[in-house]
Coordinates of C-alpha atoms and ligand atoms in Angstrom, one line a residue:
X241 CA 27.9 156.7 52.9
X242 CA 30.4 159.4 51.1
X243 CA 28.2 162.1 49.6
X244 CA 31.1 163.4 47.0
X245 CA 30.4 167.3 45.3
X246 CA 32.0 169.0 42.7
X247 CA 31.7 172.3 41.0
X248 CA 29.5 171.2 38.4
X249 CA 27.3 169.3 40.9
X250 CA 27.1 172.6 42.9
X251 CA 26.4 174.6 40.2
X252 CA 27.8 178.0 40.1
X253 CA 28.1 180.2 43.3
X254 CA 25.6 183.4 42.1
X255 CA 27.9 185.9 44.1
X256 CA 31.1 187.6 43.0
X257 CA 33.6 187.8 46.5
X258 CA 34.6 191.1 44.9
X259 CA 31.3 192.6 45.8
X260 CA 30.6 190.6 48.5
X261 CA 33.8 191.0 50.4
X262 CA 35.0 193.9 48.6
X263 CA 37.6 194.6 51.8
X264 CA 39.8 191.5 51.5
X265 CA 42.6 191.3 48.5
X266 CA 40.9 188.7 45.9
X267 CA 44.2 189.2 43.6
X268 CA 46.0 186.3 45.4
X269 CA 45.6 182.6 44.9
X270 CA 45.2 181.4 47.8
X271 CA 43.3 177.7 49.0
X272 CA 41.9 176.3 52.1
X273 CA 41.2 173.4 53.4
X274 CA 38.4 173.2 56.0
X275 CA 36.9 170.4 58.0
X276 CA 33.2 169.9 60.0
X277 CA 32.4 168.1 62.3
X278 CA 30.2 169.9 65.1
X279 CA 27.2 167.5 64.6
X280 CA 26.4 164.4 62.6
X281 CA 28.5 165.2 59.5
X282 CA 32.1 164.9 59.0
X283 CA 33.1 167.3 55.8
X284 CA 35.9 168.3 54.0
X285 CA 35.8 171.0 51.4
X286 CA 38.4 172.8 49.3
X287 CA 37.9 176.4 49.3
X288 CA 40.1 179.1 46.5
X289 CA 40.2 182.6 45.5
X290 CA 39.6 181.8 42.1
X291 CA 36.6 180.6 40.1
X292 CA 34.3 178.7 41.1
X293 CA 35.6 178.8 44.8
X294 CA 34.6 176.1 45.8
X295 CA 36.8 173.4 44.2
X296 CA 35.6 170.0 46.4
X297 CA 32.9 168.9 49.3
X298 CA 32.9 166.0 50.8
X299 CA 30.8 164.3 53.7
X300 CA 29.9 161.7 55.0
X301 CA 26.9 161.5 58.1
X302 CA 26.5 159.3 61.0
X303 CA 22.9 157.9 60.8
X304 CA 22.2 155.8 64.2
X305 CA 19.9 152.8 63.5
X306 CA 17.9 153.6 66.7
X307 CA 17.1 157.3 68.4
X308 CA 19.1 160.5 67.9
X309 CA 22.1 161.5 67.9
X310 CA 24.7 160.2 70.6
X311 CA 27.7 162.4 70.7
X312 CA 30.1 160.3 71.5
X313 CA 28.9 157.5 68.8
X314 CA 28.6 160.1 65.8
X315 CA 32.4 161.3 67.2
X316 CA 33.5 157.7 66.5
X317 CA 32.2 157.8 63.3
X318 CA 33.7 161.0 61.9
X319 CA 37.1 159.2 63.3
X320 CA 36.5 155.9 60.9
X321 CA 35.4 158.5 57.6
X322 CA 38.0 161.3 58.0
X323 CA 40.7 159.8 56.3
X324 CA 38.4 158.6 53.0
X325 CA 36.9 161.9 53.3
X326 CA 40.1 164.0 53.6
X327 CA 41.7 162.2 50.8
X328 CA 38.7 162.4 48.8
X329 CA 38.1 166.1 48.9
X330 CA 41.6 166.5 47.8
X331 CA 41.5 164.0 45.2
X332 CA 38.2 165.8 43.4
X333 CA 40.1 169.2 44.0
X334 CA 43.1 168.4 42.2
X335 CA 46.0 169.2 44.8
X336 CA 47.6 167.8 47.4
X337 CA 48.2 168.5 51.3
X338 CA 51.5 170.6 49.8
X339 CA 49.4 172.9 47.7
X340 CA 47.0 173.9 50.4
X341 CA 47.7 177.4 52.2
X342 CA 46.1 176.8 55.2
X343 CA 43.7 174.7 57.1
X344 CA 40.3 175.5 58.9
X345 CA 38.5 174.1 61.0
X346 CA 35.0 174.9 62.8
X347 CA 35.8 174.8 66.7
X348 CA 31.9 175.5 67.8
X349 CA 29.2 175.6 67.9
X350 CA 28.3 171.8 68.4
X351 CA 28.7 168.8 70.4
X352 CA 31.9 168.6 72.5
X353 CA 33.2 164.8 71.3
X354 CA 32.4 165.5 67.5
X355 CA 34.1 169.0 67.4
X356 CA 36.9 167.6 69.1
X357 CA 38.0 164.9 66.1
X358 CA 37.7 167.7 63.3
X359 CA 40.0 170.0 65.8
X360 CA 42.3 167.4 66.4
X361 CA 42.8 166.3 62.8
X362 CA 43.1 169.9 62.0
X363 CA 45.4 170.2 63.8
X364 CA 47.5 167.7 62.7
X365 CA 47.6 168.6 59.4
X366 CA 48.6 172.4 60.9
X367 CA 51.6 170.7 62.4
X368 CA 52.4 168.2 60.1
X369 CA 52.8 170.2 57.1
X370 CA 53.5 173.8 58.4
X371 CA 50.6 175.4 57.7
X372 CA 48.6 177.8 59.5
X373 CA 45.7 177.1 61.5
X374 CA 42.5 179.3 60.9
X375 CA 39.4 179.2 63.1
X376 CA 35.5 178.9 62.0
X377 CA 32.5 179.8 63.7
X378 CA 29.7 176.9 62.4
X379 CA 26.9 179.6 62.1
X380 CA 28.9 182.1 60.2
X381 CA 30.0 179.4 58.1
X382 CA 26.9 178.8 57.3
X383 CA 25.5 182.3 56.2
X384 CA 28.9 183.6 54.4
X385 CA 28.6 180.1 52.1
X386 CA 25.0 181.0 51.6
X387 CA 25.3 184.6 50.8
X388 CA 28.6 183.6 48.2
X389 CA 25.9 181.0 46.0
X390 CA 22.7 183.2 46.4
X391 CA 24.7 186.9 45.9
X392 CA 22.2 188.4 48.2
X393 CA 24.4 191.1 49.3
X394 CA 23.3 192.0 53.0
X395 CA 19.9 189.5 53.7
X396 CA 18.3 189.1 57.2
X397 CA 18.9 185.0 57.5
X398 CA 16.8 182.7 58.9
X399 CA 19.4 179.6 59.5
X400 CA 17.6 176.1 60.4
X401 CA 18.8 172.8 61.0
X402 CA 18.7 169.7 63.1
X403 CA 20.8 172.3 66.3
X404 CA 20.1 175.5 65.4
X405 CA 16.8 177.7 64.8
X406 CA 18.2 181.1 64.9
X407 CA 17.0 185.0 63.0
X408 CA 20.5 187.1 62.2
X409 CA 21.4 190.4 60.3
X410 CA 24.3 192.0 59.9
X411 CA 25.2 195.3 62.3
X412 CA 28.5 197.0 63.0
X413 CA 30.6 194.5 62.4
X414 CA 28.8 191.4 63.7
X415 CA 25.9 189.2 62.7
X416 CA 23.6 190.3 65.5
X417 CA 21.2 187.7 66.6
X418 CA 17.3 188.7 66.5
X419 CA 15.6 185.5 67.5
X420 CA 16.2 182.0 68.1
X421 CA 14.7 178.7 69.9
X422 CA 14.7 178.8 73.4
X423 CA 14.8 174.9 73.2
X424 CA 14.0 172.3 70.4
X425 CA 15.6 173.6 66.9
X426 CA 13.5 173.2 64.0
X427 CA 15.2 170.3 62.6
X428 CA 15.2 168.2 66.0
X429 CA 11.7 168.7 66.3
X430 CA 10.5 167.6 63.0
X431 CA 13.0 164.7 63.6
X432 CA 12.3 163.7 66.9
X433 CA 8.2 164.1 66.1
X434 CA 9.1 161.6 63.1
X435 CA 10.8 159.2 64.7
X436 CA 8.5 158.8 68.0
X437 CA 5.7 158.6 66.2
X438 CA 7.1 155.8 63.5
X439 CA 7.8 157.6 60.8
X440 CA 11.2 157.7 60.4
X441 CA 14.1 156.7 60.1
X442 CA 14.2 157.1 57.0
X443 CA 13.8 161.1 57.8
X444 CA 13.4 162.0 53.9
X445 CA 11.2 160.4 51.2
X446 CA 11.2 161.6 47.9
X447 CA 13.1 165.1 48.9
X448 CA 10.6 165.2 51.5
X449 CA 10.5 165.5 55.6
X450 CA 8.4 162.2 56.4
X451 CA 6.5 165.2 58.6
X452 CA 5.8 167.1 55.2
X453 CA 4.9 163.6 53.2
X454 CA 2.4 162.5 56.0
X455 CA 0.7 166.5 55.8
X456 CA 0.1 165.6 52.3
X457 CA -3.0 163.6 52.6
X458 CA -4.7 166.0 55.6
X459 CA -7.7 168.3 54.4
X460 CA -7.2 170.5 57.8
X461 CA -4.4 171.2 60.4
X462 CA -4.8 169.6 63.6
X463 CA -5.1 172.5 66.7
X464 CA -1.9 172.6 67.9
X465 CA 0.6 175.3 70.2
X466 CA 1.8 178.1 68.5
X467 CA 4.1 179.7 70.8
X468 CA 6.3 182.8 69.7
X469 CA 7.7 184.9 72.3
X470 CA 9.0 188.2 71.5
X471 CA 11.7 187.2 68.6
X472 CA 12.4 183.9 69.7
X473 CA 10.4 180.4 68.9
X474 CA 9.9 177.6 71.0
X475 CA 9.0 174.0 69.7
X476 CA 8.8 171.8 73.0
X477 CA 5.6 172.5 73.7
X478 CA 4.4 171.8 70.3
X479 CA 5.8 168.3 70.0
X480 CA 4.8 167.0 73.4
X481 CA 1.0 168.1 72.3
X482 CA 1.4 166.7 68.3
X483 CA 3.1 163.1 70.2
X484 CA -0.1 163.1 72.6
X485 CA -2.5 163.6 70.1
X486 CA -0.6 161.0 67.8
X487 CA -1.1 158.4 70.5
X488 CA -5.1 159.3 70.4
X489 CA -5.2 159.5 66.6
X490 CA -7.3 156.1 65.2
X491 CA -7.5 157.3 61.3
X492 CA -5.0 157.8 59.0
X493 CA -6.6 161.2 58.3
X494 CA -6.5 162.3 62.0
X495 CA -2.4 161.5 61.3
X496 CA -1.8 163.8 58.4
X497 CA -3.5 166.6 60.0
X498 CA -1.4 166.3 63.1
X499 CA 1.6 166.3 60.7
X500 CA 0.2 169.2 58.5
X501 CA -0.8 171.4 62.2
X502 CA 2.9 170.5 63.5
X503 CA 4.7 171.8 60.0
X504 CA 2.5 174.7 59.4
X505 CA 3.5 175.7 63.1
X506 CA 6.6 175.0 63.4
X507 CA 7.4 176.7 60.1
X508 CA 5.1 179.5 60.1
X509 CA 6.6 180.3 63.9
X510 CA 10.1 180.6 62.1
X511 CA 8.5 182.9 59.2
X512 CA 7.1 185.1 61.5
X513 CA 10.2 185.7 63.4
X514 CA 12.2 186.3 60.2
X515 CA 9.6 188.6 58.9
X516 CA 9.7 190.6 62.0
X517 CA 13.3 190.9 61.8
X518 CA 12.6 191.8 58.0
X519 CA 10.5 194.2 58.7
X520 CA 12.4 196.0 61.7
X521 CA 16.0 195.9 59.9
X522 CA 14.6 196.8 56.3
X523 CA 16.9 195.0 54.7
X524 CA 16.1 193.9 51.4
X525 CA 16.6 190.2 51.4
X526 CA 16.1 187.0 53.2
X527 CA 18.7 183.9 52.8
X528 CA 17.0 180.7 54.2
X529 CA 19.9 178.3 55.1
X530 CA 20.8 175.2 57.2
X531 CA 19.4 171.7 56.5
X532 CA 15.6 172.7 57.1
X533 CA 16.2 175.0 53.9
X534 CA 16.1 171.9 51.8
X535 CA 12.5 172.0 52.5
X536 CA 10.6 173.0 49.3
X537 CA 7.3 174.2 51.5
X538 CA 9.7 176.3 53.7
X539 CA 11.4 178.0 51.0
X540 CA 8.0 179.0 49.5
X541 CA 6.4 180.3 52.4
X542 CA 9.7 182.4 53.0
X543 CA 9.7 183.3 48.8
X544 CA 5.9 184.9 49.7
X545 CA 7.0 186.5 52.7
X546 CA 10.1 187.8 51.1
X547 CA 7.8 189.0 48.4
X548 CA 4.8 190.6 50.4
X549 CA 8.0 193.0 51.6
X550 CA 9.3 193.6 47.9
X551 CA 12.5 191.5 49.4
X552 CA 14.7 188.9 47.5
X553 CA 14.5 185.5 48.8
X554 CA 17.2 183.1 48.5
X555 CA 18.9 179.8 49.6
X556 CA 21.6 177.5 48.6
X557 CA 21.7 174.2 47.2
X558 CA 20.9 171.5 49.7
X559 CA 24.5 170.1 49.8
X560 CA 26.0 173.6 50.6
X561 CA 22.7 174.3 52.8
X562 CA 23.3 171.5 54.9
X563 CA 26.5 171.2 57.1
X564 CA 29.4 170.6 54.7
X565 CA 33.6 171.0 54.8
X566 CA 33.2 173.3 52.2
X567 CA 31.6 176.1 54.2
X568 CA 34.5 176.0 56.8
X569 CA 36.8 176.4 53.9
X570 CA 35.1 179.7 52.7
X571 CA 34.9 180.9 55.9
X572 CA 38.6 179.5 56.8
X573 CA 39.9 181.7 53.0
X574 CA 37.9 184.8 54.3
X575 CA 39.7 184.5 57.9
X576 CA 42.9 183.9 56.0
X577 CA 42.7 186.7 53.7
X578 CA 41.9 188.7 57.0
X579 CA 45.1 187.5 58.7
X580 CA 42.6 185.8 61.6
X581 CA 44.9 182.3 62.3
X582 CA 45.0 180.4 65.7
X583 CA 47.9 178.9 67.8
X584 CA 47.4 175.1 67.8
X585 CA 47.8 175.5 71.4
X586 CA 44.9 177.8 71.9
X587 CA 42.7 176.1 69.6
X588 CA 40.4 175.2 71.9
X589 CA 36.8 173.9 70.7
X590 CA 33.8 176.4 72.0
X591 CA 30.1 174.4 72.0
X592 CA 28.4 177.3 72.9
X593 CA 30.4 179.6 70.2
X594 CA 27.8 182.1 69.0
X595 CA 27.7 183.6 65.8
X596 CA 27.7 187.4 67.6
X597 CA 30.6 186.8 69.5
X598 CA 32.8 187.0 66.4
X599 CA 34.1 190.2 64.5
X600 CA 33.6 190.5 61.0
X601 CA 36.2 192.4 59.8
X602 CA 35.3 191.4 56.0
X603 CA 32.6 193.4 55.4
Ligands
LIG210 FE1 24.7 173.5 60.9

């Protein structure tokens, strides 16, 4: 299904480019196209220099009737949607391919047959109608679009979604990564818990995790693994034991406090991390993003942990949270504005691209 957002259904980014990227000329009117595709979600977004920057996001996500996500499946998917999408972001954007001054595309991280379709329509259009080509790290894309609708100026981030579980600030020039999963990301293992156990698919109820809707009705949180090691989280553990004990649950009360044990681990894990990195880079902000940020319990247990360290908390809306085109197209104007553009020929895609490998040379 298309998922189709305009300004007004994005409301209005909270951060002025100016001050966040006071380094890059925001005189010119410039517009970029970007595409995503590292994971389930095929997106197109229409990025400008102008008010209210984001001009169009489109997406549309592969949702497999059975288990998770298979690569090469979700890869054929994003092939059937791009051209509705394409032509759809445009349309709600008001221009055409001809008005666009360069196209982006994120080349990593993600899985190698879905990054592959975005790169290869992006770099058709490149070709096709002369324009440059501008690469996008994923994770960056995701922080840069969260830090342009919260304004939080220079926030620790705490990014978490169905591939990713990951603590980053920024340092001399790079977003420095403190912490991360050393295997399940958050968003996989609520997922995966949800569907082994039969609670999903659907995955959300009401704006709801099924794992957060079943927690509702438990009195006490089942005893579960809480492993944190150094910075870095690790979930594996924790859904092996919270499936095992599901399979020996008889109530439905012995249910809901498995669900409530495995969310107040897995998220408290995450907070912990993020407050250590809080608390060792005194920054004075935290910027929840990714498609776990959706999550109304996560966002207040990182609002009181922001708060018990006189921080700001912050976090997009969930369609700009999530993975999106439009995020590649910010991050595609910044690189632009920066002069960072790729030869089609070296445009290789990078699964394992991480966020600290990059320069930042806008802030
Ligand atoms: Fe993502």
């Amino acid at each position: 299904m298309v998922n189709v957002d305009t300004p007004s259904s994005l409301g209005r980014p909270r951060g002025n480019p100016r001050v966040l990227y006071p380094l890059l000329d925001w005189d010119r009117e410039v517009l970029v196209l970007g595409i995503e595709s590292t994971a389930h979600t095929f997106g197109v977004g229409v990025a400008s220099t102008k008010p209210p920057y984001i001009l169009s996001s489109v997406r549309d996500t592969y949702r497999p009737e059975k288990g998770g996500i298979h690569p090469r499946e979700a890869a054929g998917h994003h092939a059937r949607v791009a051209p509705e999408v394409l032509a759809e972001a445009l349309r709600v954007a008001g221009i055409s391919m001809n008005d666009v001054d360069a196209v982006a595309v994120a080349l990593g991280p993600g899985l190698g047959p879905c990054l592959r379709v975005g790169a290869t329509i992006a770099r058709g259009l490149a070709a096709y109608y002369g324009k440059p080509l501008v690469p996008v790290n994923h994770a960056i894309a995701h922080i840069e679009v969260g830090r342009l609708y919260t304004g939080l100026q220079d926030p620790v981030i705490l990014y978490v979604s169905g591939g990713n579980t990951m603590v980053a600030a920024f340092a001399k020039k790079r977003y420095r990564v403190f912490g991360e999963t050393l295997d399940v990301a958050l968003g996989n293992l609520l997922d995966t818990f949800a569907r082994d156990a039969g609670l999903a698919p659907p995955y959300i109820v009401e704006g709801l995790h099924v794992v957060d809707k079943c927690a509702e009705e438990a009195t006490e949180p089942a005893d579960l693994p809480y492993v944190v090691k150094g910075m870095d989280v690790s979930f594996s553990g924790l859904l092996t034991a919270a499936l095992r004990a599901w399979q020996h649950a008889r109530s439905k009360a012995e249910k809901a406090s498995i669900c409530l044990g495995l969310r107040e681990i897995a998220y408290g894990a995450a907070v912990e991390v993020a407050e250590r990195g809080l608390a060792h880079t005194k920054k004075n902000a935290v910027l929840l993003t990714g498609g776990v940020a959706a999550s109304p319990i996560l966002r207040e247990k990182i609002g009181i942990m922001a708060s018990y360290h006189s921080a700001n908390a912050g976090w997009p809306p969930p369609p700009i949270a999530g993975d999106n085109g439009a995020m590649i197209a910010w991050v595609g104007l910044l690189n632009y504005l920066a002069e960072i553009t790729i030869n089609i020929d070296e445009s290789f895609v990078r699964q394992r691209w991480r966020p600290d490998e990059v320069e930042v040379p806008w802030r």
